[in-house]
PDB file of N, CA and C in Angstrom:
ATOM      1  N   VAL A   1     -36.090 -92.399  31.881  1.00 90.00           N
ATOM      2  CA  VAL A   1     -36.749 -92.383  30.552  1.00 90.00           C
ATOM      3  C   VAL A   1     -36.469 -93.753  29.600  1.00 90.00           C
ATOM      4  N   ASP A   2     -35.116 -94.142  29.929  1.00 93.00           N
ATOM      5  CA  ASP A   2     -35.156 -95.189  28.934  1.00 93.00           C
ATOM      6  C   ASP A   2     -35.929 -96.864  29.554  1.00 93.00           C
ATOM      7  N   HIS A   3     -35.898 -96.968  30.774  1.00 94.00           N
ATOM      8  CA  HIS A   3     -36.618 -98.008  31.335  1.00 94.00           C
ATOM      9  C   HIS A   3     -38.214 -97.722  31.170  1.00 94.00           C
ATOM     10  N   ALA A   4     -38.629 -96.456  31.174  1.00 94.00           N
ATOM     11  CA  ALA A   4     -40.065 -96.166  31.003  1.00 94.00           C
ATOM     12  C   ALA A   4     -40.361 -96.533  29.807  1.00 94.00           C
ATOM     13  N   ARG A   5     -39.693 -96.220  28.534  1.00 95.00           N
ATOM     14  CA  ARG A   5     -39.912 -96.503  27.243  1.00 95.00           C
ATOM     15  C   ARG A   5     -39.846 -97.967  26.762  1.00 95.00           C
ATOM     16  N   GLU A   6     -38.706 -98.667  27.447  1.00 96.00           N
ATOM     17  CA  GLU A   6     -38.282-100.205  27.329  1.00 96.00           C
ATOM     18  C   GLU A   6     -39.689-100.930  27.713  1.00 96.00           C
ATOM     19  N   LEU A   7     -40.115-100.760  29.057  1.00 97.00           N
ATOM     20  CA  LEU A   7     -41.103-101.568  29.598  1.00 97.00           C
ATOM     21  C   LEU A   7     -42.321-101.074  29.188  1.00 97.00           C
ATOM     22  N   GLY A   8     -42.669 -99.970  28.742  1.00 96.00           N
ATOM     23  CA  GLY A   8     -43.975 -99.680  27.754  1.00 96.00           C
ATOM     24  C   GLY A   8     -44.177-100.188  26.619  1.00 96.00           C
ATOM     25  N   ASP A   9     -42.651-100.257  25.878  1.00 96.00           N
ATOM     26  CA  ASP A   9     -42.928-101.083  24.459  1.00 96.00           C
ATOM     27  C   ASP A   9     -43.266-102.473  24.760  1.00 96.00           C
ATOM     28  N   TYR A  10     -42.731-103.051  25.695  1.00 97.00           N
ATOM     29  CA  TYR A  10     -42.775-104.549  26.292  1.00 97.00           C
ATOM     30  C   TYR A  10     -44.368-104.633  26.541  1.00 97.00           C
ATOM     31  N   LEU A  11     -44.854-103.777  27.358  1.00 97.00           N
ATOM     32  CA  LEU A  11     -46.573-103.952  27.905  1.00 97.00           C
ATOM     33  C   LEU A  11     -47.434-103.935  26.707  1.00 97.00           C
ATOM     34  N   ILE A  12     -47.111-102.697  25.695  1.00 97.00           N
ATOM     35  CA  ILE A  12     -48.081-102.663  24.631  1.00 97.00           C
ATOM     36  C   ILE A  12     -47.492-103.716  23.666  1.00 97.00           C
ATOM     37  N   GLY A  13     -46.836-104.145  23.349  1.00 97.00           N
ATOM     38  CA  GLY A  13     -46.740-105.483  22.527  1.00 97.00           C
ATOM     39  C   GLY A  13     -47.391-106.524  23.096  1.00 97.00           C
ATOM     40  N   GLU A  14     -47.430-106.881  24.418  1.00 98.00           N
ATOM     41  CA  GLU A  14     -48.149-107.923  25.006  1.00 98.00           C
ATOM     42  C   GLU A  14     -49.616-107.297  25.316  1.00 98.00           C
ATOM     43  N   LEU A  15     -49.912-106.397  25.466  1.00 98.00           N
ATOM     44  CA  LEU A  15     -51.353-106.131  25.630  1.00 98.00           C
ATOM     45  C   LEU A  15     -51.999-106.317  24.240  1.00 98.00           C
ATOM     46  N   LYS A  16     -51.535-105.908  23.268  1.00 98.00           N
ATOM     47  CA  LYS A  16     -51.965-106.147  21.662  1.00 98.00           C
ATOM     48  C   LYS A  16     -52.529-107.583  21.374  1.00 98.00           C
ATOM     49  N   LYS A  17     -51.648-108.376  22.230  1.00 98.00           N
ATOM     50  CA  LYS A  17     -52.007-109.647  22.069  1.00 98.00           C
ATOM     51  C   LYS A  17     -53.296-110.591  22.573  1.00 98.00           C
ATOM     52  N   LEU A  18     -53.668-109.596  23.722  1.00 98.00           N
ATOM     53  CA  LEU A  18     -54.678-110.274  24.425  1.00 98.00           C
ATOM     54  C   LEU A  18     -56.049-110.249  23.589  1.00 98.00           C
ATOM     55  N   PRO A  19     -56.826-111.175  24.076  1.00 97.00           N
ATOM     56  CA  PRO A  19     -58.321-111.517  23.498  1.00 97.00           C
ATOM     57  C   PRO A  19     -59.043-110.026  23.951  1.00 97.00           C
ATOM     58  N   ARG A  20     -59.958-109.951  23.322  1.00 98.00           N
ATOM     59  CA  ARG A  20     -61.228-108.977  23.484  1.00 98.00           C
ATOM     60  C   ARG A  20     -60.507-107.369  23.803  1.00 98.00           C
ATOM     61  N   VAL A  21     -59.319-107.160  23.423  1.00 98.00           N
ATOM     62  CA  VAL A  21     -58.459-105.924  23.138  1.00 98.00           C
ATOM     63  C   VAL A  21     -58.600-105.425  21.775  1.00 98.00           C
ATOM     64  N   LYS A  22     -59.403-104.432  21.741  1.00 98.00           N
ATOM     65  CA  LYS A  22     -59.395-103.621  20.328  1.00 98.00           C
ATOM     66  C   LYS A  22     -58.302-102.962  19.740  1.00 98.00           C
ATOM     67  N   GLU A  23     -57.760-102.286  20.919  1.00 98.00           N
ATOM     68  CA  GLU A  23     -56.873-100.965  20.610  1.00 98.00           C
ATOM     69  C   GLU A  23     -55.872-101.029  21.772  1.00 98.00           C
ATOM     70  N   VAL A  24     -54.566-100.657  21.639  1.00 98.00           N
ATOM     71  CA  VAL A  24     -53.705-100.204  22.651  1.00 98.00           C
ATOM     72  C   VAL A  24     -52.943 -99.007  22.129  1.00 98.00           C
ATOM     73  N   ARG A  25     -52.940 -98.082  23.071  1.00 96.00           N
ATOM     74  CA  ARG A  25     -52.543 -96.786  22.394  1.00 96.00           C
ATOM     75  C   ARG A  25     -51.393 -96.235  23.481  1.00 96.00           C
ATOM     76  N   GLY A  26     -50.449 -95.550  23.446  1.00 95.00           N
ATOM     77  CA  GLY A  26     -49.925 -94.626  24.092  1.00 95.00           C
ATOM     78  C   GLY A  26     -48.431 -94.574  23.904  1.00 95.00           C
ATOM     79  N   ARG A  27     -47.676 -94.090  24.728  1.00 93.00           N
ATOM     80  CA  ARG A  27     -46.390 -93.966  24.833  1.00 93.00           C
ATOM     81  C   ARG A  27     -45.519 -94.448  26.125  1.00 93.00           C
ATOM     82  N   GLY A  28     -44.337 -94.906  26.192  1.00 93.00           N
ATOM     83  CA  GLY A  28     -43.896 -95.033  27.366  1.00 93.00           C
ATOM     84  C   GLY A  28     -44.754 -95.893  28.458  1.00 93.00           C
ATOM     85  N   LEU A  29     -44.855 -95.310  29.646  1.00 95.00           N
ATOM     86  CA  LEU A  29     -46.081 -96.133  30.678  1.00 95.00           C
ATOM     87  C   LEU A  29     -47.554 -95.640  30.632  1.00 95.00           C
ATOM     88  N   MET A  30     -47.513 -94.590  29.676  1.00 95.00           N
ATOM     89  CA  MET A  30     -48.949 -93.919  29.766  1.00 95.00           C
ATOM     90  C   MET A  30     -49.678 -94.854  28.632  1.00 95.00           C
ATOM     91  N   ILE A  31     -50.292 -95.565  28.939  1.00 97.00           N
ATOM     92  CA  ILE A  31     -51.093 -96.604  28.049  1.00 97.00           C
ATOM     93  C   ILE A  31     -52.464 -96.659  28.336  1.00 97.00           C
ATOM     94  N   GLY A  32     -53.129 -96.530  27.449  1.00 97.00           N
ATOM     95  CA  GLY A  32     -54.573 -96.612  27.174  1.00 97.00           C
ATOM     96  C   GLY A  32     -55.298 -98.127  26.512  1.00 97.00           C
ATOM     97  N   VAL A  33     -55.974 -98.774  26.846  1.00 98.00           N
ATOM     98  CA  VAL A  33     -56.396-100.029  26.609  1.00 98.00           C
ATOM     99  C   VAL A  33     -57.795-100.050  26.150  1.00 98.00           C
ATOM    100  N   GLU A  34     -58.147-100.404  24.660  1.00 98.00           N
ATOM    101  CA  GLU A  34     -59.345-100.018  24.572  1.00 98.00           C
ATOM    102  C   GLU A  34     -60.129-101.433  24.155  1.00 98.00           C
ATOM    103  N   LEU A  35     -61.269-101.702  25.153  1.00 98.00           N
ATOM    104  CA  LEU A  35     -61.648-103.270  24.772  1.00 98.00           C
ATOM    105  C   LEU A  35     -63.008-103.164  23.800  1.00 98.00           C
ATOM    106  N   PHE A  36     -63.468-104.296  23.677  1.00 98.00           N
ATOM    107  CA  PHE A  36     -64.886-104.339  22.284  1.00 98.00           C
ATOM    108  C   PHE A  36     -65.771-104.092  23.279  1.00 98.00           C
ATOM    109  N   GLU A  37     -65.972-104.010  24.506  1.00 98.00           N
ATOM    110  CA  GLU A  37     -66.849-103.841  25.678  1.00 98.00           C
ATOM    111  C   GLU A  37     -66.715-102.665  26.759  1.00 98.00           C
ATOM    112  N   ASP A  38     -67.179-102.709  27.630  1.00 98.00           N
ATOM    113  CA  ASP A  38     -67.336-102.143  28.380  1.00 98.00           C
ATOM    114  C   ASP A  38     -66.212-102.300  29.693  1.00 98.00           C
ATOM    115  N   ALA A  39     -65.305-101.516  29.806  1.00 98.00           N
ATOM    116  CA  ALA A  39     -63.971-102.039  30.738  1.00 98.00           C
ATOM    117  C   ALA A  39     -64.567-102.038  32.076  1.00 98.00           C
ATOM    118  N   ALA A  40     -65.518-101.379  32.934  1.00 97.00           N
ATOM    119  CA  ALA A  40     -65.687-101.183  34.146  1.00 97.00           C
ATOM    120  C   ALA A  40     -65.869-102.300  34.675  1.00 97.00           C
ATOM    121  N   PRO A  41     -66.381-103.670  34.130  1.00 97.00           N
ATOM    122  CA  PRO A  41     -66.440-104.934  35.064  1.00 97.00           C
ATOM    123  C   PRO A  41     -64.972-105.439  35.122  1.00 97.00           C
ATOM    124  N   LEU A  42     -64.286-105.348  34.172  1.00 97.00           N
ATOM    125  CA  LEU A  42     -62.878-105.555  34.217  1.00 97.00           C
ATOM    126  C   LEU A  42     -61.957-104.573  35.124  1.00 97.00           C
ATOM    127  N   ARG A  43     -62.275-103.543  35.274  1.00 97.00           N
ATOM    128  CA  ARG A  43     -61.372-102.472  36.092  1.00 97.00           C
ATOM    129  C   ARG A  43     -61.730-103.068  37.414  1.00 97.00           C
ATOM    130  N   LYS A  44     -63.221-103.501  37.831  1.00 97.00           N
ATOM    131  CA  LYS A  44     -63.525-103.668  39.155  1.00 97.00           C
ATOM    132  C   LYS A  44     -62.796-105.195  39.564  1.00 97.00           C
ATOM    133  N   LYS A  45     -62.644-106.042  38.640  1.00 97.00           N
ATOM    134  CA  LYS A  45     -62.058-107.291  38.939  1.00 97.00           C
ATOM    135  C   LYS A  45     -60.634-107.002  39.329  1.00 97.00           C
ATOM    136  N   LEU A  46     -60.109-106.438  38.633  1.00 97.00           N
ATOM    137  CA  LEU A  46     -58.727-106.293  38.403  1.00 97.00           C
ATOM    138  C   LEU A  46     -58.527-105.541  39.779  1.00 97.00           C
ATOM    139  N   ILE A  47     -59.318-104.601  40.509  1.00 96.00           N
ATOM    140  CA  ILE A  47     -59.005-103.862  41.903  1.00 96.00           C
ATOM    141  C   ILE A  47     -59.051-104.850  42.766  1.00 96.00           C
ATOM    142  N   TYR A  48     -60.421-105.378  42.944  1.00 97.00           N
ATOM    143  CA  TYR A  48     -60.900-106.217  43.967  1.00 97.00           C
ATOM    144  C   TYR A  48     -60.458-107.547  44.027  1.00 97.00           C
ATOM    145  N   ASP A  49     -60.017-108.407  42.871  1.00 97.00           N
ATOM    146  CA  ASP A  49     -60.026-109.653  42.959  1.00 97.00           C
ATOM    147  C   ASP A  49     -58.340-109.952  42.846  1.00 97.00           C
ATOM    148  N   GLU A  50     -57.862-109.231  42.004  1.00 97.00           N
ATOM    149  CA  GLU A  50     -56.366-109.184  41.615  1.00 97.00           C
ATOM    150  C   GLU A  50     -55.369-107.980  42.378  1.00 97.00           C
ATOM    151  N   HIS A  51     -55.977-106.920  42.656  1.00 96.00           N
ATOM    152  CA  HIS A  51     -55.490-105.845  43.753  1.00 96.00           C
ATOM    153  C   HIS A  51     -54.315-105.063  42.791  1.00 96.00           C
ATOM    154  N   ILE A  52     -54.966-104.880  41.749  1.00 96.00           N
ATOM    155  CA  ILE A  52     -54.359-104.145  40.677  1.00 96.00           C
ATOM    156  C   ILE A  52     -55.291-102.723  40.406  1.00 96.00           C
ATOM    157  N   PHE A  53     -54.559-101.634  40.785  1.00 95.00           N
ATOM    158  CA  PHE A  53     -55.672-100.580  40.376  1.00 95.00           C
ATOM    159  C   PHE A  53     -55.006 -99.886  38.680  1.00 95.00           C
ATOM    160  N   VAL A  54     -56.211 -99.783  38.088  1.00 96.00           N
ATOM    161  CA  VAL A  54     -55.943 -99.006  36.892  1.00 96.00           C
ATOM    162  C   VAL A  54     -57.136 -97.924  36.676  1.00 96.00           C
ATOM    163  N   GLY A  55     -57.194 -97.358  35.801  1.00 95.00           N
ATOM    164  CA  GLY A  55     -57.696 -96.178  35.626  1.00 95.00           C
ATOM    165  C   GLY A  55     -58.636 -96.023  34.602  1.00 95.00           C
ATOM    166  N   SER A  56     -59.647 -95.260  34.545  1.00 94.00           N
ATOM    167  CA  SER A  56     -60.776 -95.066  33.626  1.00 94.00           C
ATOM    168  C   SER A  56     -60.308 -93.917  32.868  1.00 94.00           C
ATOM    169  N   SER A  57     -61.124 -93.685  31.648  1.00 89.00           N
ATOM    170  CA  SER A  57     -61.156 -92.579  30.835  1.00 89.00           C
ATOM    171  C   SER A  57     -62.472 -92.127  30.178  1.00 89.00           C
ATOM    172  N   GLY A  58     -62.811 -91.071  29.712  1.00 92.00           N
ATOM    173  CA  GLY A  58     -64.080 -90.759  29.114  1.00 92.00           C
ATOM    174  C   GLY A  58     -64.715 -91.689  28.292  1.00 92.00           C
ATOM    175  N   ASN A  59     -64.142 -92.660  27.626  1.00 96.00           N
ATOM    176  CA  ASN A  59     -64.452 -93.482  26.984  1.00 96.00           C
ATOM    177  C   ASN A  59     -64.650 -94.902  27.628  1.00 96.00           C
ATOM    178  N   LYS A  60     -66.090 -95.172  27.868  1.00 97.00           N
ATOM    179  CA  LYS A  60     -66.204 -96.474  28.892  1.00 97.00           C
ATOM    180  C   LYS A  60     -65.712 -97.854  28.522  1.00 97.00           C
ATOM    181  N   ASN A  61     -65.188 -97.758  27.183  1.00 98.00           N
ATOM    182  CA  ASN A  61     -64.594 -98.941  26.740  1.00 98.00           C
ATOM    183  C   ASN A  61     -62.978 -98.835  27.370  1.00 98.00           C
ATOM    184  N   VAL A  62     -62.519 -98.072  27.686  1.00 98.00           N
ATOM    185  CA  VAL A  62     -61.005 -97.639  27.779  1.00 98.00           C
ATOM    186  C   VAL A  62     -60.718 -97.686  29.384  1.00 98.00           C
ATOM    187  N   PHE A  63     -59.624 -98.464  29.426  1.00 98.00           N
ATOM    188  CA  PHE A  63     -58.940 -98.290  31.112  1.00 98.00           C
ATOM    189  C   PHE A  63     -57.730 -97.805  30.676  1.00 98.00           C
ATOM    190  N   ARG A  64     -57.022 -97.383  31.423  1.00 97.00           N
ATOM    191  CA  ARG A  64     -55.941 -96.691  31.525  1.00 97.00           C
ATOM    192  C   ARG A  64     -54.678 -97.478  32.726  1.00 97.00           C
ATOM    193  N   LEU A  65     -53.682 -97.711  32.064  1.00 96.00           N
ATOM    194  CA  LEU A  65     -52.518 -98.162  33.003  1.00 96.00           C
ATOM    195  C   LEU A  65     -51.741 -96.818  33.806  1.00 96.00           C
ATOM    196  N   LEU A  66     -51.706 -96.718  35.309  1.00 89.00           N
ATOM    197  CA  LEU A  66     -51.332 -96.226  36.170  1.00 89.00           C
ATOM    198  C   LEU A  66     -50.146 -96.281  36.770  1.00 89.00           C
ATOM    199  N   PRO A  67     -49.121 -96.976  36.135  1.00 92.00           N
ATOM    200  CA  PRO A  67     -47.969 -97.630  37.184  1.00 92.00           C
ATOM    201  C   PRO A  67     -47.152 -96.431  37.804  1.00 92.00           C
ATOM    202  N   ALA A  68     -46.548 -96.979  38.711  1.00 91.00           N
ATOM    203  CA  ALA A  68     -45.176 -95.811  39.115  1.00 91.00           C
ATOM    204  C   ALA A  68     -44.089 -96.126  38.079  1.00 91.00           C
ATOM    205  N   LEU A  69     -43.068 -94.938  38.265  1.00 90.00           N
ATOM    206  CA  LEU A  69     -42.074 -95.206  37.019  1.00 90.00           C
ATOM    207  C   LEU A  69     -41.133 -95.887  37.457  1.00 90.00           C
ATOM    208  N   ASN A  70     -41.015 -96.687  38.800  1.00 92.00           N
ATOM    209  CA  ASN A  70     -40.296 -97.569  39.046  1.00 92.00           C
ATOM    210  C   ASN A  70     -40.724 -99.444  38.831  1.00 92.00           C
ATOM    211  N   ILE A  71     -41.657 -99.219  38.172  1.00 94.00           N
ATOM    212  CA  ILE A  71     -42.412-100.609  37.892  1.00 94.00           C
ATOM    213  C   ILE A  71     -41.374-101.529  37.476  1.00 94.00           C
ATOM    214  N   THR A  72     -41.411-102.960  37.725  1.00 96.00           N
ATOM    215  CA  THR A  72     -40.438-103.706  37.525  1.00 96.00           C
ATOM    216  C   THR A  72     -40.889-104.511  36.394  1.00 96.00           C
ATOM    217  N   GLN A  73     -40.309-105.469  35.388  1.00 96.00           N
ATOM    218  CA  GLN A  73     -40.524-106.594  34.858  1.00 96.00           C
ATOM    219  C   GLN A  73     -41.643-107.622  35.480  1.00 96.00           C
ATOM    220  N   ALA A  74     -41.472-107.912  36.462  1.00 97.00           N
ATOM    221  CA  ALA A  74     -42.348-108.700  37.402  1.00 97.00           C
ATOM    222  C   ALA A  74     -43.568-108.176  37.540  1.00 97.00           C
ATOM    223  N   HIS A  75     -43.576-106.509  37.876  1.00 96.00           N
ATOM    224  CA  HIS A  75     -45.173-106.112  38.315  1.00 96.00           C
ATOM    225  C   HIS A  75     -45.566-106.042  36.768  1.00 96.00           C
ATOM    226  N   ALA A  76     -44.862-105.930  35.443  1.00 97.00           N
ATOM    227  CA  ALA A  76     -45.688-105.874  34.456  1.00 97.00           C
ATOM    228  C   ALA A  76     -46.279-107.274  34.031  1.00 97.00           C
ATOM    229  N   ASP A  77     -45.340-108.316  34.263  1.00 98.00           N
ATOM    230  CA  ASP A  77     -45.914-109.791  33.815  1.00 98.00           C
ATOM    231  C   ASP A  77     -47.087-110.197  34.988  1.00 98.00           C
ATOM    232  N   GLN A  78     -47.133-109.519  36.332  1.00 97.00           N
ATOM    233  CA  GLN A  78     -48.351-109.722  37.205  1.00 97.00           C
ATOM    234  C   GLN A  78     -49.595-109.312  36.208  1.00 97.00           C
ATOM    235  N   LEU A  79     -49.746-107.951  35.937  1.00 97.00           N
ATOM    236  CA  LEU A  79     -50.789-107.605  35.441  1.00 97.00           C
ATOM    237  C   LEU A  79     -50.971-108.115  34.238  1.00 97.00           C
ATOM    238  N   LEU A  80     -49.905-108.581  33.166  1.00 98.00           N
ATOM    239  CA  LEU A  80     -50.378-109.371  32.044  1.00 98.00           C
ATOM    240  C   LEU A  80     -50.948-110.624  32.599  1.00 98.00           C
ATOM    241  N   THR A  81     -50.199-111.338  33.373  1.00 98.00           N
ATOM    242  CA  THR A  81     -50.987-112.718  33.959  1.00 98.00           C
ATOM    243  C   THR A  81     -52.613-112.564  34.158  1.00 98.00           C
ATOM    244  N   SER A  82     -52.691-111.389  35.088  1.00 98.00           N
ATOM    245  CA  SER A  82     -54.109-111.044  35.478  1.00 98.00           C
ATOM    246  C   SER A  82     -55.022-110.577  34.460  1.00 98.00           C
ATOM    247  N   LEU A  83     -54.617-110.123  33.429  1.00 98.00           N
ATOM    248  CA  LEU A  83     -55.643-109.825  32.652  1.00 98.00           C
ATOM    249  C   LEU A  83     -55.590-110.771  31.617  1.00 98.00           C
ATOM    250  N   ARG A  84     -54.722-111.748  31.206  1.00 97.00           N
ATOM    251  CA  ARG A  84     -54.732-112.787  30.277  1.00 97.00           C
ATOM    252  C   ARG A  84     -55.980-113.489  31.282  1.00 97.00           C
ATOM    253  N   LYS A  85     -56.060-114.095  32.474  1.00 97.00           N
ATOM    254  CA  LYS A  85     -56.963-114.620  33.423  1.00 97.00           C
ATOM    255  C   LYS A  85     -58.325-114.409  32.991  1.00 97.00           C
ATOM    256  N   LEU A  86     -58.437-113.005  33.465  1.00 98.00           N
ATOM    257  CA  LEU A  86     -59.856-112.033  33.145  1.00 98.00           C
ATOM    258  C   LEU A  86     -60.249-112.023  31.948  1.00 98.00           C
ATOM    259  N   LEU A  87     -59.341-112.007  30.894  1.00 97.00           N
ATOM    260  CA  LEU A  87     -60.047-111.646  29.491  1.00 97.00           C
ATOM    261  C   LEU A  87     -60.269-113.006  28.777  1.00 97.00           C
ATOM    262  N   THR A  88     -59.814-114.069  29.292  1.00 95.00           N
ATOM    263  CA  THR A  88     -60.147-115.308  28.872  1.00 95.00           C
ATOM    264  C   THR A  88     -61.502-116.012  29.383  1.00 95.00           C
ATOM    265  N   ALA A  89     -61.772-115.767  30.671  1.00 84.00           N
ATOM    266  CA  ALA A  89     -62.864-116.293  31.485  1.00 84.00           C
ATOM    267  C   ALA A  89     -64.045-116.202  30.936  1.00 84.00           C
TER     268      ALA A  89
END
């Protein structure tokens, strides 16, 4: 539980710094990221180009992180690196 809270706090803080991100909400590793635009193209690039699976929600501008509870700091940093690359392109 402590690991999920600590890594989730780290991810939420870093996700809020990304360009094109309107809002980040969640607790622990259950995180939703709302963009100013449709999230579907980003999800598709994450899956097919970066090999990172993220989920969708009822809101077309939101994608959800779906990490396993044993996610490491290295995995979180890999996600953030991929998101920075795709959101600044």
